[in-house]
C-alpha atoms as one frame of an Amber mdcrd trajectory, in Angstrom:
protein
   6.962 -10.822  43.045   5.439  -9.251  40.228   5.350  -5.211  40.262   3.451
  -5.018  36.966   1.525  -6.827  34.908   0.276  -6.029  30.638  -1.498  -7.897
  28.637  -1.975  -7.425  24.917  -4.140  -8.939  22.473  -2.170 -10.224  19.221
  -5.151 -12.579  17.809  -5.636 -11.952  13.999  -2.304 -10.613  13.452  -0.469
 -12.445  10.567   3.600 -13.209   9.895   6.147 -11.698  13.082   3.695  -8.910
  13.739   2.933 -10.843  17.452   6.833 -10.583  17.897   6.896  -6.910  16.806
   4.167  -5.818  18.974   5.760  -7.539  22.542   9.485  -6.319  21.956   8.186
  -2.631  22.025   6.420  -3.422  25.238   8.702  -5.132  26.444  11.296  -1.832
  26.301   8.844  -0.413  28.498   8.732  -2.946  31.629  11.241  -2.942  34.803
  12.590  -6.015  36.860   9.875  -8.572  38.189   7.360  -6.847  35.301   5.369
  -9.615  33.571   3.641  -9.230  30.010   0.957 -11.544  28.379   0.643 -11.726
  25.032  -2.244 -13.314  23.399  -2.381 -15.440  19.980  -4.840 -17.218  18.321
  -2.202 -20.164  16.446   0.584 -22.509  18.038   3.416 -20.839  15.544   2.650
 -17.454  16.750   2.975 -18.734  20.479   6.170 -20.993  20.114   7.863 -17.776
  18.094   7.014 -16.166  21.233   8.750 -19.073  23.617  11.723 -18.937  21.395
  11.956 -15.011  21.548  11.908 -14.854  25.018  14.710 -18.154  25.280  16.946
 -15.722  22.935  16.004 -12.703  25.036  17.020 -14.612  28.616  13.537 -14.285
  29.562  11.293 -17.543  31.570   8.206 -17.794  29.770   5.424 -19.774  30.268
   2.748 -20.897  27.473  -1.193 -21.913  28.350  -4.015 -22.671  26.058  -7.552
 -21.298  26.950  -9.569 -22.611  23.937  -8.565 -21.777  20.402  -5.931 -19.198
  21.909  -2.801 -19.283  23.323  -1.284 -16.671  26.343   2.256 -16.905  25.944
   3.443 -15.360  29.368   7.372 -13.251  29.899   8.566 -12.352  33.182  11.457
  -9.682  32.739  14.527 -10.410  34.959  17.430  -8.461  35.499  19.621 -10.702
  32.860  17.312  -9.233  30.213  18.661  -5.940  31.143  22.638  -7.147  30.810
  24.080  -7.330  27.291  25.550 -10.623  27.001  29.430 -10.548  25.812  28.407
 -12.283  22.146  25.192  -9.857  21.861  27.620  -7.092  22.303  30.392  -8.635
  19.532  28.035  -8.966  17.265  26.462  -5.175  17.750  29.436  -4.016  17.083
  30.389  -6.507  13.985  26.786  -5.434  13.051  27.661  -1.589  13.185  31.308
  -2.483  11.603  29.740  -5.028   8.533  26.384  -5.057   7.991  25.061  -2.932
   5.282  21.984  -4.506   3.540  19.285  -2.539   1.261  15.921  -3.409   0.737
  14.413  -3.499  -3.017  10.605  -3.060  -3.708   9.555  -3.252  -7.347   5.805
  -4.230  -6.416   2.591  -2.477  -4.209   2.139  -6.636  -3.737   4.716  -9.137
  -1.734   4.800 -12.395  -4.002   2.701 -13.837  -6.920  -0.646 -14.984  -6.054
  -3.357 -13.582  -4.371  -3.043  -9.717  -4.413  -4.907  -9.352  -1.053  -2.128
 -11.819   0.561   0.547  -9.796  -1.103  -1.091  -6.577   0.280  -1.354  -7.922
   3.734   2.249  -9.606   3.600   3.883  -6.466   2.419   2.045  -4.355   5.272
   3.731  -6.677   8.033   7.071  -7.245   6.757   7.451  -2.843   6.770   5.448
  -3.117   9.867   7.775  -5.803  11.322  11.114  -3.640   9.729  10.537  -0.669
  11.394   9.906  -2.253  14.750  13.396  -4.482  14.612  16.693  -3.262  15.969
  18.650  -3.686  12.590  17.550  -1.429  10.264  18.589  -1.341   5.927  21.104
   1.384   4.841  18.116   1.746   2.351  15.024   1.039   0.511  14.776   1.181
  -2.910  11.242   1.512  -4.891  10.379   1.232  -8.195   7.211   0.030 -10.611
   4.272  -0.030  -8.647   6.093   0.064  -5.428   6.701   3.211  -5.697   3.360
   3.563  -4.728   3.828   2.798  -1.164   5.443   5.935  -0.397   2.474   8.213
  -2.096   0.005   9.953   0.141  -2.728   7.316   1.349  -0.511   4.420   1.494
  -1.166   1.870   3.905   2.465   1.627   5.438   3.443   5.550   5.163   3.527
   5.721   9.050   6.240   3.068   9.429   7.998   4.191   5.962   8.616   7.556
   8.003   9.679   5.748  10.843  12.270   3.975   9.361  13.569   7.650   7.170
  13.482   9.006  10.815  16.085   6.486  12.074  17.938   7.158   9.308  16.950
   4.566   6.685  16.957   6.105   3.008  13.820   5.522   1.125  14.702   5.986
  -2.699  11.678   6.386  -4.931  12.011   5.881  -8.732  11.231   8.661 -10.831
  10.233   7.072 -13.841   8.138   5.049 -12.142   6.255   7.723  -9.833   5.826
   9.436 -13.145   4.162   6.759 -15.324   1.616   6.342 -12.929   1.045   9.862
 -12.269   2.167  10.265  -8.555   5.084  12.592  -8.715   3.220  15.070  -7.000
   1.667  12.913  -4.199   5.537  11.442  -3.150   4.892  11.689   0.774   8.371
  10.085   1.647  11.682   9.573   0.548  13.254  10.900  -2.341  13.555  10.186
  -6.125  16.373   8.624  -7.761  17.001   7.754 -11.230  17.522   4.538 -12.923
  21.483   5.573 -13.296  21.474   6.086  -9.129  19.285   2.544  -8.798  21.839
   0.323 -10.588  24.880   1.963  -9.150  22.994   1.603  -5.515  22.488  -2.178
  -6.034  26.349  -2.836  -7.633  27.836  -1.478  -4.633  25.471  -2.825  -1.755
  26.449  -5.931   0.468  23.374  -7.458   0.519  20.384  -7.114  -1.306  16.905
  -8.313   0.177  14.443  -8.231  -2.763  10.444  -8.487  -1.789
């Protein structure tokens, strides 16, 4: 028996964004809930099946055309931490301290309306996980995410407001003429950004 049923439309969406979008619906169903997600390529729809096999939830995958509806149906098991989960969220809380480094407005070398896009989803994707960085670090032209009229301010401010520090070179906000348009985080100097990265666990560098 199904009590309710969502459906919602993830064609066009690029990288884990498809993921992204059905975990924060998915904190919003009960028991015997279903929700549909629609995709418009086979990666995005087997990420999907192997998300919900991770998450303990059936799932059931069927084409119609070009797209694909990936179905979940929320049991009761999804609601009960499994002992390993709950190891590792405490290991997690105990170990894990990883910072984030962007030195570029672009994510990669190539095409800079790629890089725009691929940078959008991977802070879009960031904020929506459940394991957040200790920190991220901007300088060069990535400081220019964190100006007024960025793109990704929204989520950068969703990740400060879970506690995430957003560090914003100084130098760099100043050569190209932003200081006064810094919309989130805080500025750091060069002496705080290598003594940040030295004593960090892990670095992940876009």
């Amino acid at each position: 028996m199904i009590f309710m049923e969502k459906t919602i439309d993830a064609r066009g969406q690029s990288c884990l964004n498809p993921l992204a979008m059905a975990k924060n619906v998915l904190k919003t169903l009960s028991v015997d809930d279903k929700l549909n997600v629609v995709v418009d390529n086979i990666v995005s729809a087997q990420d999907l099946e192997e998300m919900a096999e991770q998450m303990n939830l059936p799932s059931q995958k069927i084409q119609q055309g070009t797209d694909y509806v990936v179905s979940l149906f929320v049991k009761k098991s999804f609601f009960v931490p499994q002992y390993d989960e709950v190891k590792k969220d405490e290991s997690l809380k105990l170990k894990s301290s990883f910072i984030v480094v962007i030195d570029s407005e672009f994510m990669g070398k190539g095409d800079n309306k790629l890089g725009t896009n691929l940078l959008k989803s991977f802070i879009y994707t960031l904020a929506s996980s459940e394991e957040f960085p200790t920190k991220i670090i901007m300088y060069n032209s990535g400081v220019k995410l964190a100006v007024d009229g960025s793109a990704v301010l929204a989520d950068l401010k969703k990740l400060q407001n879970v506690g995430v520090e957003i560090l914003v070179n100084d130098t760099s906000l100043e050569y190209y003429g932003l200081k006064d348009k810094l919309a989130v985080g805080k500025l750091i100097s060069m002496a705080d950004l290598i003594k940040i990265q030295v004593e960090a666990r892990k670095i992940i560098k876009l």
